[in-house]
Amino acid sequence: MTDQVLDSMDLERERGITIKAKAVRLTYKSPDGNEYIFNLIDTPGHVDFGYEVSRSLAACEGAVLVVDASQGIEAQTLANLYLAVENDLVIIPVINKIDLPNADPERVRRELQDIVGFSPDEFIFASAKTGQGVQEILEAIAHRVPPPSGDSEAPLKALIFDSHFDPYRGVIAYTRVVDGHLTCGMRIKLMAIDKEFEVTELGVFKPHMDETRSLSAGEVGYVAAGVKNVQDMHVGDTITSAEFSADAPLPGYRQARPMVFCGLYPADTCRYEDIRDALTKLRLNDASLKFEPETSVALGFGFRCGFLGLLHMDIIQERLEREFDLNLITTAPTVVYQVEKTSGEMVEIDSPAKLPPASKIQAILEPYVQAVIITPSDYIGPVMELCQERRGEYKNMEYLSESRVRIVYNLPLSEILLDFFDRLKSRTRGYASLDYDYIGHFESDLVKLDILLNDMPVDALSCMIHREKAQERGRQLVEKLRETIPRQLFDVPIQAAIGSQVIARETVRAMRKNVLQKCYGGDVSRKRKLLEKQREGKRRMKQLGNVEIPQEAFMAVLKVD
Amino acid sequence: MKKCDYCDFNSYAIGSVNESEKALCRYIEALLEEARIQSEAVTELGAQVSTVYLGGGTPTYLPEILLSSLLTEVFRLFPIADNAEITVESNPGTATYRKLRCLRDIGATRLSIGVQSLNDSLLARLGRVHSASDSIQTFHLAREAGFDNINIDLIYAIPGQTMDDWEETLDSVIGLRPEHISAYGLMLEEGTPLWRKVKSGTLAVCDEDLEIDMYYSAKEKLSLAGYQHYEISNFALLGYECRHNIIYWRLEPYIGLGAGAHSYVKREIRSNLAHPQDYLRSIKSVGSSVCEREVFSKADEMSTVMILGLRMTCGVGESEFHRRFGISMRDAFGEAIAKGVANGLLKWDGDRLKLTRYGLMLSNEAMQEFL
């Protein structure tokens, strides 16, 4: 058996993270003489994938909360813990990695006890590496988590908690049967869309897909029903019997909502259709990915794509480039603003380019999140300073233990997109963790900052910014662009402007030298190759008017100091 | 003898004096074996050799006996034209009067001296093992030995060099009245000691604006002194342009002999193995050391003719291009030419396409477009 058997994506293995929840069934022979069947779901931890956790928890009776004995509680740990509590799940607290030299399981136990009120004997100390505690965990699952309570005789109710697309079998829905049973060949109805299908295959995860004849109340498995469109079998829907329909669907859970948008453009304009195909394929397995065609004056035809967060965006970009061999130009990520027009109409904009003219804007609202930061108390100062710089509004602070605090701020989401996490890590030597949750849109004094290259506005470089920060940011941006844009045969002025008012300016000075000093008989092929390389470099750049812009320039907006 | 701090030539250290003599002998033997095989091909073609260039750093390091037997043998093997240009490269301090005299007597017509600078502290910075006065002495010795066609190699844009330093060197060199002067902006080649010093911050590279100013200052000074600027880095009194190098820039056939040497024959670039020992072994066993062949298509040849030809200030003539390829230069490279002209890098001068004065230092920008 390979390591990380459930993190099967290359990206998951490389980064050591879980992106997609995975289900597995295993049989456990307890020393008490009984045999137990466990249905387990491995869930992601990152804030972007909170919805994956929430829907997995809805399909469960209990949760094993695994906390790192050296890192202690992280902000995401708490977020996921609260989700489990909301879902009335039995929680088994496990403190893992106790074999590490800097492990402090007792401290972590005290913190967890204080927060949730676990009793001391509920904790299991474990090491996945040495195997210590594994038996105790399995015993705890067998004895502490209640068996499924569903009624096998009642009309079928099965919750779809995930799905993936299989080119041969159509959509495969991951499901938890709550009441009744599913059998092969039966006609089922998807309650949300009120469509009927015939079950073509059923099975369980061991962890590979293992076909079975039926699934009954309490079981977790998969269903294939020849569904071609992944939107039809949408996650959170309830499967029932077409013949004996249940009265009401199971309670769903909050839909994944894209919070971050960016433009994705092919570096090579003729590959527009390839991007569309690739995005369509990825969406088959990722209902939270949104995209629609977009046209930029600077970049041509591309797509405006919506993601759950920055990590999600990063992962999709990397998968597009890796799995589909695409060379992408990505514009800086933006949040979704709500614009109240003078006419009273409310519009949502997911791109600065869609902002109505200033004269028609009454107010702009931006999304805020409640951010929870857990940090060693030594770094309270730097963390609060960072939040303050990012227009944060202090909510509260509590000590988890003598040395660890939980700080809560309300922050504009846009400020988090701009390198917040990296800053937080660097100001706390990597010790702080962050989790956040959308709390609503609130009015802010925002302006659109335009960038002009050689006196031409570049739509793909525009961004929304708080008025008080516009000056500083404009200066940083033009400076960064000056470093990124290579010298051309003429001076290239770079300007940052709000409306017609220029607030910062830099110039990329004209190139004066690009010459091969020596070229004799032995140099011909080498020098030809050098010229070809230079020319190839230019081909990869975007031509804006007569200025050549490297792809990184469009991301420069993201990384400013 | 030591390698200079900026040099990335194909060169290898050989052991003790005793060993080195033996190694050199073996190498010269292999070189002559290759020459013998190649000469047959030349003779078969019925072609004549119009120039010979003995270079690659410091051939004058060779003992007189080896040097003379090498040249004599080359002259015996190849059908050399009557007025052939025979150049030998040398470095100050390696060439005695006897050696120079011997070279001249055997038939060398041109001597190229690696002077680089006439400022001793800059020479030390470059890791050169000779002084300015060594250079001047070698120049006079060469004149005494009968060389009436001498080139002096110079380097500018050396870390720490000022415009005054450069102009002083130029003035002194002009005072010597060599027939030919090559002036190269220093290239920092990766891996060389000088490159490492710059990378580690011990030395600061020459400011680009200063480097360009130095280039144009050399152009002005030398042309005032009667030297034609005939190629990006080369200047000569009228009639003393290096005919050998012009063959490269016109992409006419040439044969390179020795480790790492390149040839261009029948639209094919051939490269020999770079390491002398590998070279030796393969010449001995199979009579050839060619390790790489790159066959040019007609299109490759056309673009290379443009790229190399534009290095010369006389540029490339439309009629000579048409004669060679049976197609008009404007038809083959209309877009590249139009762009270069529009950007001020290229200009038409009657029938000839040339780099502009501004385009000299930006020639890569214009040349890329021909690929």
PDB file of N, CA, C and O in Angstrom, chain B residues 221-282:
ATOM      1  N   LYS B 221      36.938  58.255 -32.266  1.00  0.00           N
ATOM      2  CA  LYS B 221      38.391  58.412 -32.211  1.00  0.00           C
ATOM      3  C   LYS B 221      39.085  57.662 -33.339  1.00  0.00           C
ATOM      4  O   LYS B 221      39.963  58.190 -34.003  1.00  0.00           O
ATOM      5  N   LEU B 222      38.676  56.412 -33.516  1.00  0.00           N
ATOM      6  CA  LEU B 222      39.374  55.577 -34.499  1.00  0.00           C
ATOM      7  C   LEU B 222      39.093  56.065 -35.913  1.00  0.00           C
ATOM      8  O   LEU B 222      39.981  56.059 -36.763  1.00  0.00           O
ATOM      9  N   SER B 223      37.842  56.523 -36.160  1.00  0.00           N
ATOM     10  CA  SER B 223      37.604  56.948 -37.542  1.00  0.00           C
ATOM     11  C   SER B 223      38.344  58.260 -37.829  1.00  0.00           C
ATOM     12  O   SER B 223      38.840  58.470 -38.928  1.00  0.00           O
ATOM     13  N   LEU B 224      38.458  59.122 -36.793  1.00  0.00           N
ATOM     14  CA  LEU B 224      39.260  60.339 -36.970  1.00  0.00           C
ATOM     15  C   LEU B 224      40.705  59.995 -37.291  1.00  0.00           C
ATOM     16  O   LEU B 224      41.382  60.701 -38.044  1.00  0.00           O
ATOM     17  N   ALA B 225      41.174  58.880 -36.706  1.00  0.00           N
ATOM     18  CA  ALA B 225      42.567  58.470 -36.922  1.00  0.00           C
ATOM     19  C   ALA B 225      42.737  57.674 -38.211  1.00  0.00           C
ATOM     20  O   ALA B 225      43.814  57.137 -38.464  1.00  0.00           O
ATOM     21  N   GLY B 226      41.660  57.537 -38.985  1.00  0.00           N
ATOM     22  CA  GLY B 226      41.791  56.884 -40.282  1.00  0.00           C
ATOM     23  C   GLY B 226      41.389  55.422 -40.309  1.00  0.00           C
ATOM     24  O   GLY B 226      41.558  54.742 -41.312  1.00  0.00           O
ATOM     25  N   TYR B 227      40.850  54.927 -39.179  1.00  0.00           N
ATOM     26  CA  TYR B 227      40.420  53.525 -39.148  1.00  0.00           C
ATOM     27  C   TYR B 227      38.948  53.424 -39.549  1.00  0.00           C
ATOM     28  O   TYR B 227      38.106  54.109 -38.977  1.00  0.00           O
ATOM     29  N   GLN B 228      38.675  52.580 -40.543  1.00  0.00           N
ATOM     30  CA  GLN B 228      37.291  52.372 -40.972  1.00  0.00           C
ATOM     31  C   GLN B 228      36.597  51.457 -39.962  1.00  0.00           C
ATOM     32  O   GLN B 228      37.141  50.416 -39.600  1.00  0.00           O
ATOM     33  N   HIS B 229      35.421  51.840 -39.562  1.00  0.00           N
ATOM     34  CA  HIS B 229      34.626  50.949 -38.710  1.00  0.00           C
ATOM     35  C   HIS B 229      33.907  49.995 -39.652  1.00  0.00           C
ATOM     36  O   HIS B 229      32.882  50.327 -40.210  1.00  0.00           O
ATOM     37  N   TYR B 230      34.456  48.795 -39.842  1.00  0.00           N
ATOM     38  CA  TYR B 230      33.874  47.948 -40.888  1.00  0.00           C
ATOM     39  C   TYR B 230      33.038  46.794 -40.365  1.00  0.00           C
ATOM     40  O   TYR B 230      32.355  46.116 -41.134  1.00  0.00           O
ATOM     41  N   GLU B 231      33.090  46.553 -39.049  1.00  0.00           N
ATOM     42  CA  GLU B 231      32.236  45.530 -38.443  1.00  0.00           C
ATOM     43  C   GLU B 231      31.968  45.959 -37.017  1.00  0.00           C
ATOM     44  O   GLU B 231      32.750  46.743 -36.449  1.00  0.00           O
ATOM     45  N   ILE B 232      30.880  45.456 -36.411  1.00  0.00           N
ATOM     46  CA  ILE B 232      30.458  45.899 -35.089  1.00  0.00           C
ATOM     47  C   ILE B 232      31.635  46.168 -34.153  1.00  0.00           C
ATOM     48  O   ILE B 232      31.708  47.215 -33.528  1.00  0.00           O
ATOM     49  N   SER B 233      32.593  45.245 -34.085  1.00  0.00           N
ATOM     50  CA  SER B 233      33.702  45.405 -33.142  1.00  0.00           C
ATOM     51  C   SER B 233      35.050  45.584 -33.818  1.00  0.00           C
ATOM     52  O   SER B 233      36.078  45.422 -33.164  1.00  0.00           O
ATOM     53  N   ASN B 234      35.063  45.838 -35.117  1.00  0.00           N
ATOM     54  CA  ASN B 234      36.352  45.855 -35.818  1.00  0.00           C
ATOM     55  C   ASN B 234      36.606  47.117 -36.645  1.00  0.00           C
ATOM     56  O   ASN B 234      35.698  47.646 -37.275  1.00  0.00           O
ATOM     57  N   PHE B 235      37.870  47.547 -36.610  1.00  0.00           N
ATOM     58  CA  PHE B 235      38.306  48.769 -37.282  1.00  0.00           C
ATOM     59  C   PHE B 235      39.596  48.465 -38.052  1.00  0.00           C
ATOM     60  O   PHE B 235      40.416  47.687 -37.575  1.00  0.00           O
ATOM     61  N   ALA B 236      39.754  49.088 -39.224  1.00  0.00           N
ATOM     62  CA  ALA B 236      40.989  48.818 -39.979  1.00  0.00           C
ATOM     63  C   ALA B 236      41.328  49.988 -40.889  1.00  0.00           C
ATOM     64  O   ALA B 236      40.452  50.720 -41.337  1.00  0.00           O
ATOM     65  N   LEU B 237      42.626  50.158 -41.120  1.00  0.00           N
ATOM     66  CA  LEU B 237      43.045  51.105 -42.156  1.00  0.00           C
ATOM     67  C   LEU B 237      42.568  50.532 -43.490  1.00  0.00           C
ATOM     68  O   LEU B 237      42.444  49.301 -43.634  1.00  0.00           O
ATOM     69  N   LEU B 238      42.299  51.402 -44.432  1.00  0.00           N
ATOM     70  CA  LEU B 238      41.721  50.956 -45.703  1.00  0.00           C
ATOM     71  C   LEU B 238      42.566  49.851 -46.338  1.00  0.00           C
ATOM     72  O   LEU B 238      43.783  49.974 -46.445  1.00  0.00           O
ATOM     73  N   GLY B 239      41.881  48.759 -46.720  1.00  0.00           N
ATOM     74  CA  GLY B 239      42.585  47.649 -47.346  1.00  0.00           C
ATOM     75  C   GLY B 239      43.133  46.627 -46.358  1.00  0.00           C
ATOM     76  O   GLY B 239      43.690  45.618 -46.760  1.00  0.00           O
ATOM     77  N   TYR B 240      43.007  46.913 -45.069  1.00  0.00           N
ATOM     78  CA  TYR B 240      43.536  45.977 -44.069  1.00  0.00           C
ATOM     79  C   TYR B 240      42.447  45.257 -43.273  1.00  0.00           C
ATOM     80  O   TYR B 240      42.695  44.748 -42.188  1.00  0.00           O
ATOM     81  N   GLU B 241      41.230  45.258 -43.789  1.00  0.00           N
ATOM     82  CA  GLU B 241      40.166  44.512 -43.125  1.00  0.00           C
ATOM     83  C   GLU B 241      40.598  43.047 -43.057  1.00  0.00           C
ATOM     84  O   GLU B 241      41.286  42.555 -43.954  1.00  0.00           O
ATOM     85  N   CYS B 242      40.171  42.367 -42.025  1.00  0.00           N
ATOM     86  CA  CYS B 242      40.576  40.962 -41.881  1.00  0.00           C
ATOM     87  C   CYS B 242      39.789  40.102 -42.870  1.00  0.00           C
ATOM     88  O   CYS B 242      38.589  39.905 -42.712  1.00  0.00           O
ATOM     89  N   ARG B 243      40.483  39.624 -43.865  1.00  0.00           N
ATOM     90  CA  ARG B 243      39.786  38.858 -44.917  1.00  0.00           C
ATOM     91  C   ARG B 243      39.247  37.548 -44.382  1.00  0.00           C
ATOM     92  O   ARG B 243      38.218  37.050 -44.825  1.00  0.00           O
ATOM     93  N   HIS B 244      39.979  36.997 -43.410  1.00  0.00           N
ATOM     94  CA  HIS B 244      39.533  35.725 -42.829  1.00  0.00           C
ATOM     95  C   HIS B 244      38.160  35.868 -42.167  1.00  0.00           C
ATOM     96  O   HIS B 244      37.242  35.104 -42.415  1.00  0.00           O
ATOM     97  N   ASN B 245      38.038  36.882 -41.334  1.00  0.00           N
ATOM     98  CA  ASN B 245      36.772  37.057 -40.627  1.00  0.00           C
ATOM     99  C   ASN B 245      35.633  37.430 -41.567  1.00  0.00           C
ATOM    100  O   ASN B 245      34.479  37.070 -41.325  1.00  0.00           O
ATOM    101  N   ILE B 246      35.964  38.130 -42.632  1.00  0.00           N
ATOM    102  CA  ILE B 246      34.932  38.498 -43.606  1.00  0.00           C
ATOM    103  C   ILE B 246      34.322  37.234 -44.237  1.00  0.00           C
ATOM    104  O   ILE B 246      33.133  37.192 -44.546  1.00  0.00           O
ATOM    105  N   ILE B 247      35.140  36.192 -44.349  1.00  0.00           N
ATOM    106  CA  ILE B 247      34.606  34.914 -44.852  1.00  0.00           C
ATOM    107  C   ILE B 247      33.496  34.399 -43.931  1.00  0.00           C
ATOM    108  O   ILE B 247      32.434  33.980 -44.375  1.00  0.00           O
ATOM    109  N   TYR B 248      33.725  34.492 -42.612  1.00  0.00           N
ATOM    110  CA  TYR B 248      32.675  34.081 -41.670  1.00  0.00           C
ATOM    111  C   TYR B 248      31.424  34.934 -41.859  1.00  0.00           C
ATOM    112  O   TYR B 248      30.313  34.433 -41.890  1.00  0.00           O
ATOM    113  N   TRP B 249      31.642  36.240 -41.913  1.00  0.00           N
ATOM    114  CA  TRP B 249      30.481  37.152 -41.942  1.00  0.00           C
ATOM    115  C   TRP B 249      29.710  37.064 -43.251  1.00  0.00           C
ATOM    116  O   TRP B 249      28.587  37.534 -43.340  1.00  0.00           O
ATOM    117  N   ARG B 250      30.366  36.509 -44.279  1.00  0.00           N
ATOM    118  CA  ARG B 250      29.633  36.295 -45.530  1.00  0.00           C
ATOM    119  C   ARG B 250      29.136  34.860 -45.627  1.00  0.00           C
ATOM    120  O   ARG B 250      28.537  34.477 -46.623  1.00  0.00           O
ATOM    121  N   LEU B 251      29.402  34.092 -44.597  1.00  0.00           N
ATOM    122  CA  LEU B 251      29.033  32.679 -44.560  1.00  0.00           C
ATOM    123  C   LEU B 251      29.527  31.958 -45.809  1.00  0.00           C
ATOM    124  O   LEU B 251      28.795  31.261 -46.484  1.00  0.00           O
ATOM    125  N   GLU B 252      30.824  32.148 -46.070  1.00  0.00           N
ATOM    126  CA  GLU B 252      31.470  31.385 -47.138  1.00  0.00           C
ATOM    127  C   GLU B 252      32.133  30.165 -46.490  1.00  0.00           C
ATOM    128  O   GLU B 252      32.324  30.137 -45.283  1.00  0.00           O
ATOM    129  N   PRO B 253      32.499  29.149 -47.288  1.00  0.00           N
ATOM    130  CA  PRO B 253      32.992  27.904 -46.687  1.00  0.00           C
ATOM    131  C   PRO B 253      34.296  28.094 -45.928  1.00  0.00           C
ATOM    132  O   PRO B 253      35.167  28.858 -46.358  1.00  0.00           O
ATOM    133  N   TYR B 254      34.414  27.411 -44.787  1.00  0.00           N
ATOM    134  CA  TYR B 254      35.666  27.400 -44.045  1.00  0.00           C
ATOM    135  C   TYR B 254      35.819  26.052 -43.358  1.00  0.00           C
ATOM    136  O   TYR B 254      34.852  25.363 -43.067  1.00  0.00           O
ATOM    137  N   ILE B 255      37.087  25.691 -43.122  1.00  0.00           N
ATOM    138  CA  ILE B 255      37.379  24.443 -42.436  1.00  0.00           C
ATOM    139  C   ILE B 255      38.104  24.766 -41.148  1.00  0.00           C
ATOM    140  O   ILE B 255      39.104  25.484 -41.148  1.00  0.00           O
ATOM    141  N   GLY B 256      37.583  24.270 -40.030  1.00  0.00           N
ATOM    142  CA  GLY B 256      38.243  24.450 -38.739  1.00  0.00           C
ATOM    143  C   GLY B 256      38.949  23.165 -38.367  1.00  0.00           C
ATOM    144  O   GLY B 256      38.381  22.088 -38.505  1.00  0.00           O
ATOM    145  N   LEU B 257      40.191  23.298 -37.921  1.00  0.00           N
ATOM    146  CA  LEU B 257      40.969  22.122 -37.526  1.00  0.00           C
ATOM    147  C   LEU B 257      41.297  22.218 -36.046  1.00  0.00           C
ATOM    148  O   LEU B 257      41.609  23.292 -35.543  1.00  0.00           O
ATOM    149  N   GLY B 258      41.210  21.085 -35.332  1.00  0.00           N
ATOM    150  CA  GLY B 258      41.589  21.067 -33.926  1.00  0.00           C
ATOM    151  C   GLY B 258      40.402  20.832 -33.010  1.00  0.00           C
ATOM    152  O   GLY B 258      39.250  20.804 -33.454  1.00  0.00           O
ATOM    153  N   ALA B 259      40.725  20.649 -31.711  1.00  0.00           N
ATOM    154  CA  ALA B 259      39.680  20.364 -30.724  1.00  0.00           C
ATOM    155  C   ALA B 259      38.693  21.519 -30.655  1.00  0.00           C
ATOM    156  O   ALA B 259      39.098  22.672 -30.548  1.00  0.00           O
ATOM    157  N   GLY B 260      37.426  21.214 -30.735  1.00  0.00           N
ATOM    158  CA  GLY B 260      36.384  22.232 -30.612  1.00  0.00           C
ATOM    159  C   GLY B 260      36.224  23.119 -31.830  1.00  0.00           C
ATOM    160  O   GLY B 260      35.444  24.072 -31.800  1.00  0.00           O
ATOM    161  N   ALA B 261      36.955  22.835 -32.914  1.00  0.00           N
ATOM    162  CA  ALA B 261      36.868  23.714 -34.092  1.00  0.00           C
ATOM    163  C   ALA B 261      35.585  23.452 -34.875  1.00  0.00           C
ATOM    164  O   ALA B 261      35.022  22.368 -34.843  1.00  0.00           O
ATOM    165  N   HIS B 262      35.123  24.502 -35.555  1.00  0.00           N
ATOM    166  CA  HIS B 262      33.906  24.411 -36.356  1.00  0.00           C
ATOM    167  C   HIS B 262      34.238  24.618 -37.831  1.00  0.00           C
ATOM    168  O   HIS B 262      35.125  25.382 -38.161  1.00  0.00           O
ATOM    169  N   SER B 263      33.470  23.946 -38.689  1.00  0.00           N
ATOM    170  CA  SER B 263      33.624  24.142 -40.127  1.00  0.00           C
ATOM    171  C   SER B 263      32.270  24.467 -40.724  1.00  0.00           C
ATOM    172  O   SER B 263      31.235  24.115 -40.152  1.00  0.00           O
ATOM    173  N   TYR B 264      32.292  25.141 -41.849  1.00  0.00           N
ATOM    174  CA  TYR B 264      31.052  25.335 -42.595  1.00  0.00           C
ATOM    175  C   TYR B 264      31.323  24.959 -44.040  1.00  0.00           C
ATOM    176  O   TYR B 264      32.024  25.666 -44.763  1.00  0.00           O
ATOM    177  N   VAL B 265      30.807  23.825 -44.437  1.00  0.00           N
ATOM    178  CA  VAL B 265      31.034  23.340 -45.792  1.00  0.00           C
ATOM    179  C   VAL B 265      29.728  22.767 -46.314  1.00  0.00           C
ATOM    180  O   VAL B 265      29.066  22.001 -45.614  1.00  0.00           O
ATOM    181  N   LYS B 266      29.381  23.132 -47.503  1.00  0.00           N
ATOM    182  CA  LYS B 266      28.168  22.618 -48.146  1.00  0.00           C
ATOM    183  C   LYS B 266      26.939  22.717 -47.242  1.00  0.00           C
ATOM    184  O   LYS B 266      26.264  21.734 -46.983  1.00  0.00           O
ATOM    185  N   ARG B 267      26.685  23.919 -46.762  1.00  0.00           N
ATOM    186  CA  ARG B 267      25.518  24.173 -45.923  1.00  0.00           C
ATOM    187  C   ARG B 267      25.461  23.329 -44.656  1.00  0.00           C
ATOM    188  O   ARG B 267      24.412  23.029 -44.132  1.00  0.00           O
ATOM    189  N   GLU B 268      26.632  22.942 -44.171  1.00  0.00           N
ATOM    190  CA  GLU B 268      26.635  22.139 -42.956  1.00  0.00           C
ATOM    191  C   GLU B 268      27.653  22.692 -41.980  1.00  0.00           C
ATOM    192  O   GLU B 268      28.803  22.932 -42.337  1.00  0.00           O
ATOM    193  N   ILE B 269      27.182  22.910 -40.728  1.00  0.00           N
ATOM    194  CA  ILE B 269      28.118  23.305 -39.678  1.00  0.00           C
ATOM    195  C   ILE B 269      28.578  22.039 -38.988  1.00  0.00           C
ATOM    196  O   ILE B 269      27.757  21.223 -38.575  1.00  0.00           O
ATOM    197  N   ARG B 270      29.891  21.831 -38.892  1.00  0.00           N
ATOM    198  CA  ARG B 270      30.413  20.656 -38.205  1.00  0.00           C
ATOM    199  C   ARG B 270      31.232  21.123 -37.035  1.00  0.00           C
ATOM    200  O   ARG B 270      32.025  22.045 -37.150  1.00  0.00           O
ATOM    201  N   SER B 271      31.038  20.465 -35.895  1.00  0.00           N
ATOM    202  CA  SER B 271      31.857  20.813 -34.740  1.00  0.00           C
ATOM    203  C   SER B 271      32.657  19.606 -34.304  1.00  0.00           C
ATOM    204  O   SER B 271      32.140  18.506 -34.241  1.00  0.00           O
ATOM    205  N   ASN B 272      33.910  19.869 -33.982  1.00  0.00           N
ATOM    206  CA  ASN B 272      34.778  18.820 -33.458  1.00  0.00           C
ATOM    207  C   ASN B 272      34.590  18.664 -31.961  1.00  0.00           C
ATOM    208  O   ASN B 272      34.166  19.605 -31.275  1.00  0.00           O
ATOM    209  N   LEU B 273      34.930  17.496 -31.447  1.00  0.00           N
ATOM    210  CA  LEU B 273      34.926  17.268 -30.005  1.00  0.00           C
ATOM    211  C   LEU B 273      35.770  18.338 -29.334  1.00  0.00           C
ATOM    212  O   LEU B 273      36.815  18.732 -29.837  1.00  0.00           O
ATOM    213  N   ALA B 274      35.310  18.795 -28.164  1.00  0.00           N
ATOM    214  CA  ALA B 274      35.954  19.937 -27.533  1.00  0.00           C
ATOM    215  C   ALA B 274      37.204  19.546 -26.752  1.00  0.00           C
ATOM    216  O   ALA B 274      38.186  20.284 -26.729  1.00  0.00           O
ATOM    217  N   HIS B 275      37.173  18.416 -26.101  1.00  0.00           N
ATOM    218  CA  HIS B 275      38.309  18.076 -25.239  1.00  0.00           C
ATOM    219  C   HIS B 275      39.457  17.496 -26.073  1.00  0.00           C
ATOM    220  O   HIS B 275      39.259  16.578 -26.863  1.00  0.00           O
ATOM    221  N   PRO B 276      40.677  18.033 -25.888  1.00  0.00           N
ATOM    222  CA  PRO B 276      41.812  17.585 -26.701  1.00  0.00           C
ATOM    223  C   PRO B 276      42.019  16.078 -26.674  1.00  0.00           C
ATOM    224  O   PRO B 276      42.365  15.486 -27.690  1.00  0.00           O
ATOM    225  N   GLN B 277      41.820  15.468 -25.487  1.00  0.00           N
ATOM    226  CA  GLN B 277      42.051  14.034 -25.426  1.00  0.00           C
ATOM    227  C   GLN B 277      41.022  13.245 -26.247  1.00  0.00           C
ATOM    228  O   GLN B 277      41.357  12.284 -26.935  1.00  0.00           O
ATOM    229  N   ASP B 278      39.766  13.680 -26.162  1.00  0.00           N
ATOM    230  CA  ASP B 278      38.715  13.046 -26.976  1.00  0.00           C
ATOM    231  C   ASP B 278      39.013  13.253 -28.451  1.00  0.00           C
ATOM    232  O   ASP B 278      38.876  12.360 -29.276  1.00  0.00           O
ATOM    233  N   TYR B 279      39.428  14.475 -28.745  1.00  0.00           N
ATOM    234  CA  TYR B 279      39.748  14.843 -30.122  1.00  0.00           C
ATOM    235  C   TYR B 279      40.853  13.938 -30.658  1.00  0.00           C
ATOM    236  O   TYR B 279      40.735  13.318 -31.721  1.00  0.00           O
ATOM    237  N   LEU B 280      41.900  13.848 -29.854  1.00  0.00           N
ATOM    238  CA  LEU B 280      43.061  13.042 -30.237  1.00  0.00           C
ATOM    239  C   LEU B 280      42.660  11.603 -30.536  1.00  0.00           C
ATOM    240  O   LEU B 280      43.013  11.018 -31.554  1.00  0.00           O
ATOM    241  N   ARG B 281      41.907  11.032 -29.603  1.00  0.00           N
ATOM    242  CA  ARG B 281      41.526   9.634 -29.706  1.00  0.00           C
ATOM    243  C   ARG B 281      40.711   9.405 -30.984  1.00  0.00           C
ATOM    244  O   ARG B 281      40.953   8.459 -31.722  1.00  0.00           O
ATOM    245  N   SER B 282      39.741  10.286 -31.246  1.00  0.00           N
ATOM    246  CA  SER B 282      38.860  10.013 -32.381  1.00  0.00           C
ATOM    247  C   SER B 282      39.555  10.276 -33.707  1.00  0.00           C
ATOM    248  O   SER B 282      39.317   9.587 -34.689  1.00  0.00           O
TER     249      SER B 282
END
